[in-house]
Structures are given as structure tokens and as C-alpha cells.
Amino acid sequence: QVQVVESGGGLVQPGRSLRLSCAVYGNRFQLDRIKAMDWHRQAPGSQRELVARISSGGSPNYVDSVKGRFTISRENAKNTVYLQMNSLKPEDTAVYYCKVEFSGSVPYWGRGTQVTVSS
């Protein structure tokens, strides 16, 4: 069974940084089929939105609101995707979810990690 586990959230002041990690666990057959990896977020009272996506080849895409501040990266040998978040703003406060796509399978989601940006 595939497991997707996020970590790295917390409370941080505006302007500071956080790095989120998302590790994927499973058997070799499953892990060899990881394709794109995404970070989504959901703020209270809002719909979940795609924040950043990285393809299997390493090409990133970002929602406009985080361009220039967030960087998504992946370490395939560790089946892990990261989200480096700099210059954080109060409006970045949300639960951040990792979504992993697999070839020939449904995508898997993690349970989320809370990020709170407040002074």
C-alpha cells in the first residue's frame, strides 16, 4: 500500500521561510511508477488549490501567487518532493497537501501539514 507523508509545517512569522517535505512509501514496483508530484493547499473556507507541480523530468510549474517565492524540487532516489517557501505571507496560511501521480494507478494524497504565517 502506498503512503504519502508530509512534514515540515509549523508557525512562522511573515517574511520567514519553511521547507515542506513529502515522502512516498511503497514497494519497488509502485515507487518506480511515480510520475508528477504536486503541492496543494487549502485555507479555511476556501477550495483546495494547486500551488506547485513538478513533472517526472523535473519541470516545475507554480500558481501565480507563489512565483518567485516558492520552489518545488524532488529527490527521486528518496522518493521525496520538497517545497521551499520563502517570504511567507499571512495569506499562505493553509493546510498543505502532497499529491503523487503514478503510471497506471490512481493518485495518492497525504494527510496534510499545517502552515500558519502570523506575527
Tab-separated table of C-alpha atoms in Angstrom:
chain	number	residue	atom	x	y	z
A	1	GLN	CA	0.000	0.000	0.000
A	2	VAL	CA	1.341	3.423	-0.943
A	3	GLN	CA	1.747	6.014	1.823
A	4	VAL	CA	2.350	9.710	1.272
A	5	VAL	CA	3.632	11.572	4.333
A	6	GLU	CA	4.114	15.335	4.586
A	7	SER	CA	6.247	17.094	7.194
A	8	GLY	CA	7.789	20.478	7.931
A	9	GLY	CA	4.777	22.648	8.640
A	10	GLY	CA	4.516	24.997	11.573
A	11	LEU	CA	4.012	28.534	12.810
A	12	VAL	CA	6.254	31.162	11.252
A	13	GLN	CA	6.366	34.950	11.153
A	14	PRO	CA	5.677	36.858	7.934
A	15	GLY	CA	8.765	37.141	5.760
A	16	ARG	CA	10.342	33.979	7.105
A	17	SER	CA	10.851	30.602	5.404
A	18	LEU	CA	9.753	26.997	5.766
A	19	ARG	CA	10.588	23.856	3.855
A	20	LEU	CA	7.975	21.155	3.455
A	21	SER	CA	8.868	17.565	2.654
A	22	CYS	CA	6.724	14.775	1.240
A	23	ALA	CA	7.997	11.206	1.310
A	24	VAL	CA	6.387	8.364	-0.632
A	25	TYR	CA	6.473	4.821	0.727
A	26	GLY	CA	5.586	1.622	-1.083
A	27	ASN	CA	7.081	-1.364	-2.802
A	28	ARG	CA	9.616	-1.066	-5.598
A	29	PHE	CA	7.025	-1.782	-8.288
A	30	GLN	CA	4.925	1.154	-7.078
A	31	LEU	CA	7.784	3.583	-6.461
A	32	ASP	CA	9.214	3.048	-9.934
A	33	ARG	CA	5.939	4.357	-11.351
A	34	ILE	CA	5.900	7.778	-9.676
A	35	LYS	CA	5.171	10.479	-12.226
A	36	ALA	CA	4.277	14.100	-11.365
A	37	MET	CA	4.297	15.305	-7.763
A	38	ASP	CA	2.249	18.265	-6.574
A	39	TRP	CA	1.745	20.502	-3.584
A	40	HIS	CA	-1.793	21.750	-2.979
A	41	ARG	CA	-3.158	23.887	-0.161
A	42	GLN	CA	-6.491	24.583	1.433
A	43	ALA	CA	-7.213	27.599	3.602
A	44	PRO	CA	-10.244	27.709	5.920
A	45	GLY	CA	-13.399	28.386	3.920
A	46	SER	CA	-11.595	28.046	0.601
A	47	GLN	CA	-11.279	25.386	-2.043
A	48	ARG	CA	-8.118	23.354	-2.330
A	49	GLU	CA	-5.761	24.843	-4.895
A	50	LEU	CA	-2.725	23.618	-6.754
A	51	VAL	CA	0.357	25.509	-5.557
A	52	ALA	CA	3.202	23.824	-7.417
A	53	ARG	CA	3.803	20.814	-9.610
A	54	ILE	CA	6.934	19.062	-10.735
A	55	SER	CA	6.980	16.606	-13.602
A	56	SER	CA	8.818	13.307	-13.645
A	57	GLY	CA	11.508	15.095	-15.651
A	58	GLY	CA	11.863	17.867	-13.077
A	59	SER	CA	9.992	20.701	-14.816
A	60	PRO	CA	8.226	22.923	-12.260
A	61	ASN	CA	5.045	24.969	-12.509
A	62	TYR	CA	3.622	27.387	-9.965
A	63	VAL	CA	0.420	29.249	-9.247
A	64	ASP	CA	0.964	32.965	-9.854
A	65	SER	CA	0.613	33.895	-6.180
A	66	VAL	CA	3.766	31.964	-5.189
A	67	LYS	CA	6.007	32.537	-8.205
A	68	GLY	CA	9.373	33.895	-7.141
A	69	ARG	CA	8.822	32.866	-3.508
A	70	PHE	CA	8.275	29.080	-3.566
A	71	THR	CA	10.481	26.431	-5.138
A	72	ILE	CA	9.442	22.838	-5.719
A	73	SER	CA	12.077	20.144	-6.124
A	74	ARG	CA	12.275	16.388	-5.997
A	75	GLU	CA	14.831	13.800	-4.992
A	76	ASN	CA	13.924	10.681	-6.927
A	77	ALA	CA	16.394	8.436	-5.101
A	78	LYS	CA	14.499	9.208	-1.879
A	79	ASN	CA	11.025	9.309	-3.457
A	80	THR	CA	10.632	12.742	-1.902
A	81	VAL	CA	9.354	16.117	-3.062
A	82	TYR	CA	10.098	19.402	-1.324
A	83	LEU	CA	8.521	22.836	-1.223
A	84	GLN	CA	10.838	25.644	-0.173
A	85	MET	CA	8.688	28.584	0.875
A	86	ASN	CA	10.370	31.965	1.265
A	87	SER	CA	8.991	35.410	2.056
A	88	LEU	CA	5.901	33.843	3.577
A	89	LYS	CA	2.739	35.918	3.859
A	90	PRO	CA	-0.301	35.531	6.118
A	91	GLU	CA	-2.316	34.538	3.040
A	92	ASP	CA	-0.080	31.473	2.663
A	93	THR	CA	-1.681	30.075	5.817
A	94	ALA	CA	-3.304	26.764	4.915
A	95	VAL	CA	-3.060	23.020	5.203
A	96	TYR	CA	-0.568	21.886	2.582
A	97	TYR	CA	-1.154	18.545	0.868
A	98	CYS	CA	1.114	16.445	-1.268
A	99	LYS	CA	-0.343	14.594	-4.254
A	100	VAL	CA	1.596	11.911	-6.109
A	101	GLU	CA	0.660	10.586	-9.523
A	102	PHE	CA	1.574	7.096	-10.659
A	103	SER	CA	1.668	5.490	-14.049
A	104	GLY	CA	-1.285	3.126	-14.384
A	105	SER	CA	-2.780	3.937	-10.978
A	106	VAL	CA	-4.904	6.445	-9.139
A	107	PRO	CA	-3.076	9.363	-7.489
A	108	TYR	CA	-2.358	9.284	-3.752
A	109	TRP	CA	-2.696	12.155	-1.295
A	110	GLY	CA	-1.050	12.777	2.031
A	111	ARG	CA	-2.969	13.879	5.118
A	112	GLY	CA	-1.556	17.391	5.047
A	113	THR	CA	0.648	19.607	7.186
A	114	GLN	CA	-0.475	22.912	8.705
A	115	VAL	CA	1.382	26.095	7.791
A	116	THR	CA	0.468	29.195	9.771
A	117	VAL	CA	2.021	32.573	8.956
A	118	SER	CA	1.378	35.053	11.709
A	119	SER	CA	3.167	37.624	13.831
